[in-house]
Tab-separated table of C-alpha atoms and ligand atoms in Angstrom:
chain	number	residue	atom	x	y	z
A	20	MET	CA	0.000	0.000	0.000
A	21	PRO	CA	1.179	3.580	-0.505
A	22	ALA	CA	2.549	5.321	2.561
A	23	MET	CA	-0.883	6.643	3.599
A	24	LEU	CA	-4.474	5.469	3.292
A	25	ILE	CA	-7.297	7.976	3.791
A	26	ALA	CA	-10.756	6.381	3.991
A	27	GLY	CA	-14.092	8.182	4.208
A	28	ASN	CA	-16.886	6.371	6.066
A	29	TRP	CA	-20.142	7.924	4.883
A	30	LYS	CA	-22.273	5.885	7.315
A	31	MET	CA	-25.984	6.215	6.385
A	32	HIS	CA	-25.482	9.284	4.168
A	33	LYS	CA	-25.647	9.942	0.411
A	34	ALA	CA	-28.150	8.214	-1.835
A	35	ALA	CA	-27.230	7.381	-5.424
A	36	GLY	CA	-27.657	10.826	-7.005
A	37	GLU	CA	-25.581	12.584	-4.383
A	38	THR	CA	-22.949	9.853	-4.651
A	39	ILE	CA	-22.403	10.518	-8.356
A	40	GLU	CA	-22.106	14.251	-7.711
A	41	PHE	CA	-19.698	13.768	-4.784
A	42	CYS	CA	-17.466	11.216	-6.513
A	43	THR	CA	-17.208	13.329	-9.657
A	44	ALA	CA	-16.084	16.332	-7.617
A	45	LEU	CA	-13.729	14.268	-5.426
A	46	ARG	CA	-11.969	12.803	-8.487
A	47	ALA	CA	-11.214	16.287	-9.725
A	48	ALA	CA	-10.176	17.579	-6.291
A	49	VAL	CA	-7.555	14.881	-5.608
A	50	GLU	CA	-6.254	14.263	-9.104
A	51	GLY	CA	-2.476	13.835	-9.204
A	52	LEU	CA	-2.015	13.393	-5.433
A	53	ASP	CA	0.896	11.013	-4.824
A	54	GLY	CA	1.684	8.738	-1.899
A	55	VAL	CA	-1.869	8.438	-0.668
A	56	GLU	CA	-4.538	5.850	-1.384
A	57	ILE	CA	-8.067	7.224	-1.121
A	58	VAL	CA	-11.071	5.075	-0.216
A	59	VAL	CA	-14.756	5.924	0.094
A	60	CYS	CA	-17.255	3.729	1.974
A	61	PRO	CA	-20.790	4.533	0.756
A	62	PRO	CA	-23.941	2.777	1.974
A	63	TYR	CA	-24.860	-0.397	0.060
A	64	THR	CA	-27.402	1.294	-2.211
A	65	SER	CA	-24.791	3.762	-3.489
A	66	LEU	CA	-21.904	1.340	-4.047
A	67	ASP	CA	-22.678	0.692	-7.701
A	68	GLU	CA	-22.785	4.421	-8.545
A	69	ALA	CA	-19.577	5.035	-6.609
A	70	VAL	CA	-17.748	2.232	-8.441
A	71	ARG	CA	-18.963	3.449	-11.834
A	72	THR	CA	-18.192	7.114	-11.169
A	73	LEU	CA	-14.714	6.365	-9.819
A	74	ALA	CA	-13.767	3.778	-12.484
A	75	GLY	CA	-10.288	4.464	-13.849
A	76	SER	CA	-9.387	6.743	-10.937
A	77	GLU	CA	-7.095	6.024	-7.999
A	78	ILE	CA	-10.021	6.208	-5.548
A	79	HIS	CA	-11.264	2.830	-4.324
A	80	VAL	CA	-14.662	1.807	-2.999
A	81	PHE	CA	-15.214	-0.182	0.201
A	82	ALA	CA	-18.484	-1.268	1.809
A	83	GLN	CA	-19.237	-0.535	5.462
A	84	ASN	CA	-19.970	-4.119	6.491
A	85	ALA	CA	-20.343	-7.619	5.031
A	86	HIS	CA	-21.773	-10.936	6.167
A	87	TRP	CA	-19.410	-13.861	6.818
A	88	GLU	CA	-21.224	-16.377	4.596
A	89	PRO	CA	-21.123	-16.072	0.803
A	90	GLU	CA	-24.897	-16.689	0.607
A	91	GLY	CA	-27.735	-18.120	2.648
A	92	ALA	CA	-30.856	-17.450	4.681
A	93	PHE	CA	-29.713	-14.179	6.289
A	94	THR	CA	-32.473	-11.680	5.594
A	95	GLY	CA	-31.214	-8.138	5.193
A	96	GLU	CA	-27.548	-9.086	4.917
A	97	VAL	CA	-25.070	-8.613	2.048
A	98	SER	CA	-22.122	-10.932	1.368
A	99	ALA	CA	-18.560	-10.208	0.310
A	100	PRO	CA	-18.839	-12.025	-3.066
A	101	MET	CA	-21.885	-9.834	-3.840
A	102	LEU	CA	-19.757	-6.776	-3.117
A	103	ALA	CA	-16.887	-8.105	-5.219
A	104	GLU	CA	-19.190	-8.568	-8.198
A	105	LEU	CA	-20.042	-4.872	-8.028
A	106	GLY	CA	-16.368	-3.876	-8.195
A	107	VAL	CA	-16.101	-3.049	-4.506
A	108	VAL	CA	-12.547	-3.838	-3.334
A	109	GLY	CA	-12.976	-4.144	0.423
A	110	SER	CA	-15.116	-3.582	3.486
A	111	LEU	CA	-14.972	-1.976	6.885
A	112	VAL	CA	-15.620	-4.501	9.640
A	113	ALA	CA	-16.557	-3.954	13.292
A	114	HIS	CA	-16.942	-0.190	13.232
A	115	SER	CA	-17.747	0.920	16.777
A	116	GLU	CA	-21.312	1.773	15.698
A	117	ARG	CA	-21.681	-1.863	14.624
A	118	ARG	CA	-20.225	-2.975	17.957
A	119	GLN	CA	-22.368	-0.625	20.058
A	120	LEU	CA	-25.661	-0.458	18.155
A	121	PHE	CA	-25.791	-3.779	16.305
A	122	ALA	CA	-24.238	-6.227	18.759
A	123	GLU	CA	-21.026	-6.878	16.852
A	124	THR	CA	-18.622	-8.850	19.036
A	125	ASN	CA	-14.967	-9.791	18.640
A	126	GLU	CA	-16.186	-13.259	17.593
A	127	SER	CA	-18.625	-12.065	14.919
A	128	ALA	CA	-16.059	-9.503	13.703
A	129	ALA	CA	-13.526	-12.307	13.265
A	130	ARG	CA	-15.989	-14.334	11.186
A	131	ARG	CA	-16.762	-11.334	8.975
A	132	ILE	CA	-13.064	-10.599	8.451
A	133	ALA	CA	-12.423	-14.193	7.382
A	134	GLY	CA	-15.442	-14.089	5.030
A	135	VAL	CA	-14.354	-10.850	3.365
A	136	LEU	CA	-10.752	-12.015	2.958
A	137	ASP	CA	-11.946	-15.372	1.574
A	138	ALA	CA	-13.800	-13.475	-1.136
A	139	GLY	CA	-10.519	-11.854	-2.164
A	140	LEU	CA	-11.432	-8.441	-0.776
A	141	ARG	CA	-9.568	-6.153	1.609
A	142	VAL	CA	-10.601	-5.352	5.173
A	143	ILE	CA	-10.335	-2.294	7.377
A	144	ALA	CA	-11.061	-3.748	10.834
A	145	CYS	CA	-11.939	-1.225	13.547
A	146	VAL	CA	-10.851	-1.347	17.181
A	147	GLY	CA	-11.064	1.160	20.003
A	148	GLU	CA	-11.869	1.640	23.659
A	149	THR	CA	-14.849	3.468	25.159
A	150	GLU	CA	-14.348	6.451	27.433
A	151	GLN	CA	-15.309	4.336	30.430
A	152	GLU	CA	-12.716	1.720	29.503
A	153	ARG	CA	-10.014	4.372	29.073
A	154	GLU	CA	-10.851	5.940	32.430
A	155	ALA	CA	-10.749	2.533	34.104
A	156	GLY	CA	-7.229	1.966	32.721
A	157	GLU	CA	-8.466	-0.836	30.453
A	158	THR	CA	-7.405	0.566	27.069
A	159	GLU	CA	-4.504	-1.820	26.586
A	160	ALA	CA	-6.514	-4.887	27.622
A	161	VAL	CA	-9.464	-3.958	25.381
A	162	LEU	CA	-7.277	-3.248	22.344
A	163	THR	CA	-5.317	-6.434	22.936
A	164	ARG	CA	-8.500	-8.551	22.967
A	165	GLN	CA	-9.824	-6.844	19.840
A	166	VAL	CA	-6.561	-7.144	17.911
A	167	GLU	CA	-6.002	-10.765	18.948
A	168	ALA	CA	-9.482	-11.633	17.653
A	169	ILE	CA	-8.655	-9.992	14.335
A	170	ARG	CA	-5.264	-11.689	14.108
A	171	GLY	CA	-6.853	-15.074	14.710
A	172	ALA	CA	-9.123	-14.553	11.691
A	173	VAL	CA	-6.388	-13.816	9.157
A	174	GLU	CA	-4.375	-16.449	7.282
A	175	ASN	CA	-0.736	-15.511	6.697
A	176	ASP	CA	-1.276	-15.241	2.937
A	177	ASP	CA	-4.037	-12.660	3.464
A	178	VAL	CA	-2.283	-10.337	5.903
A	179	HIS	CA	-1.387	-7.891	3.118
A	180	ARG	CA	-5.133	-7.267	2.579
A	181	LEU	CA	-5.793	-6.242	6.180
A	182	THR	CA	-5.628	-2.777	7.721
A	183	ILE	CA	-6.641	-1.940	11.292
A	184	ALA	CA	-8.305	1.356	12.225
A	185	TYR	CA	-7.796	2.570	15.786
A	186	GLU	CA	-10.897	4.584	16.630
A	187	PRO	CA	-11.276	5.561	20.284
A	188	VAL	CA	-15.048	5.459	20.718
A	189	TRP	CA	-15.036	8.682	22.739
A	190	ALA	CA	-13.532	10.535	19.767
A	191	ILE	CA	-15.997	9.378	17.083
A	192	GLY	CA	-18.358	12.114	15.989
A	193	THR	CA	-17.692	14.060	19.195
A	194	GLY	CA	-15.224	16.676	17.957
A	195	ARG	CA	-12.726	15.308	20.505
A	196	THR	CA	-9.601	13.711	19.081
A	197	ALA	CA	-6.978	11.585	20.730
A	198	THR	CA	-3.837	13.631	21.283
A	199	PRO	CA	-1.060	12.677	18.868
A	200	GLU	CA	0.672	11.001	21.842
A	201	GLN	CA	-2.432	8.954	22.748
A	202	ALA	CA	-2.850	7.928	19.116
A	203	GLU	CA	0.813	6.994	18.752
A	204	GLU	CA	0.749	4.972	21.977
A	205	ALA	CA	-2.295	2.965	20.867
A	206	HIS	CA	-0.951	2.473	17.338
A	207	ALA	CA	2.408	1.254	18.639
A	208	LEU	CA	0.607	-1.231	20.898
A	209	ILE	CA	-1.562	-2.490	18.034
A	210	ARG	CA	1.423	-2.859	15.766
A	211	SER	CA	3.352	-4.756	18.443
A	212	LEU	CA	0.458	-7.255	18.488
A	213	PHE	CA	-0.081	-7.463	14.732
A	214	ASP	CA	2.238	-5.792	12.250
A	215	VAL	CA	-0.212	-4.331	9.734
A	216	PRO	CA	-0.976	-0.730	8.690
A	217	VAL	CA	-2.970	1.171	11.333
A	218	LEU	CA	-5.265	4.103	10.549
A	219	TYR	CA	-6.430	6.630	13.144
A	220	GLY	CA	-10.111	7.565	13.301
A	221	GLY	CA	-12.032	9.921	15.559
A	222	SER	CA	-12.927	13.487	14.572
A	223	VAL	CA	-10.130	13.832	12.008
A	224	LYS	CA	-10.530	17.247	10.350
A	225	PRO	CA	-8.370	19.324	7.988
A	226	ASP	CA	-6.914	21.253	10.929
A	227	ASN	CA	-5.744	18.250	12.964
A	228	ALA	CA	-4.931	15.772	10.171
A	229	SER	CA	-1.288	16.784	9.630
A	230	VAL	CA	-0.202	16.364	13.231
A	231	LEU	CA	-1.987	13.014	13.618
A	232	LEU	CA	-0.710	11.678	10.297
A	233	SER	CA	2.861	12.652	11.094
A	234	GLN	CA	3.043	10.213	14.053
A	235	PRO	CA	5.420	7.356	13.206
A	236	ASP	CA	2.874	4.536	13.649
A	237	VAL	CA	-0.083	6.321	12.023
A	238	ASP	CA	-0.523	5.041	8.453
A	239	GLY	CA	-3.597	7.002	7.506
A	240	ALA	CA	-7.034	8.056	8.686
A	241	LEU	CA	-10.590	6.751	8.801
A	242	VAL	CA	-12.764	9.842	8.513
A	243	GLY	CA	-16.478	10.105	9.290
A	244	GLY	CA	-18.073	13.562	9.413
A	245	ALA	CA	-15.347	15.360	7.470
A	246	SER	CA	-15.615	12.871	4.601
A	247	LEU	CA	-19.128	13.992	3.706
A	248	ASP	CA	-18.036	17.186	1.952
A	249	VAL	CA	-15.513	17.175	-0.854
A	250	GLU	CA	-13.293	20.051	0.270
A	251	PRO	CA	-12.535	18.966	3.859
A	252	PHE	CA	-12.049	15.376	2.730
A	253	ALA	CA	-9.723	16.439	-0.104
A	254	ALA	CA	-7.800	18.617	2.370
A	255	ILE	CA	-7.268	15.574	4.622
A	256	CYS	CA	-6.101	13.586	1.575
A	257	ARG	CA	-3.600	16.362	0.784
A	258	ALA	CA	-2.396	16.263	4.404
A	259	GLY	CA	-1.891	12.512	3.932
A	260	ALA	CA	0.155	13.073	0.774
A	261	GLU	CA	2.310	15.665	2.590
A	262	ALA	CA	2.834	13.349	5.574
A	263	ALA	CA	3.806	10.529	3.197
A	264	ALA	CA	6.303	12.767	1.412
A	265	ALA	CA	7.819	13.883	4.722
A	266	ALA	CA	8.152	10.342	6.160
B	4	LIG	C1	-15.953	7.122	12.013
B	4	LIG	O1	-17.153	7.010	12.050
B	4	LIG	O2	-15.261	6.153	11.654
B	4	LIG	C2	-15.347	8.391	12.420
B	4	LIG	C3	-14.077	8.408	12.662
B	4	LIG	O3	-16.207	9.469	12.532
B	4	LIG	P1	-15.789	10.993	12.809
B	4	LIG	O4	-14.614	11.324	11.915
B	4	LIG	O5	-17.003	11.793	12.483
B	4	LIG	O6	-15.401	11.076	14.252
């Protein structure tokens, strides 16, 4: 992978029409940027438009979730081979909203990761502690359990298709970010457990991206709110390219 990966998680935003408009403008805004891979993660119903609009560009499309089985009686679910057929190249797994609102566990996350990798796709697997866990001094134990579950799901031959995103739950959508030191400490821990690229996520904005991305163990960013408008997201991508050039 290039030195930096910047991924935009749109969550439940942008229907098909808006997706075409956004992707067209994003292509133009980031054209020629070196050293940074850009990913967008639209909702399922907009994936096809995103893939078509971004075809031939350096911007890749990931889903936000995928089921572990390739097919079956799982009403409302979408499988990794279905995503692959659309031209989607990967999926987020175990975002903290999936963990907190939809009962994702380390065990179900591990099954999803294996299913997505088996389909030949890439995975961005999310980990992170809650505020309560951080205050109780449990950050290291929580991250260790989450990362070990991920590691157990990945065959050696597939490791190159896995990225971890460290997203402290207390920093997601709150406007609070981890300090660069907190981010670096967590990333170094994660990397000591499993040596794969590690993105930081949690209120990344154009004005804090450079300092976070310049930490030695930060390999990119997973961006929520600031990925919904082209200009702030493109500015974060430019910060990624600058951090990659400076590394
Ligand atoms: C996210 O949802 O992955 C995220 C990091 O959101 P935000 O940037 O809005 O905190």
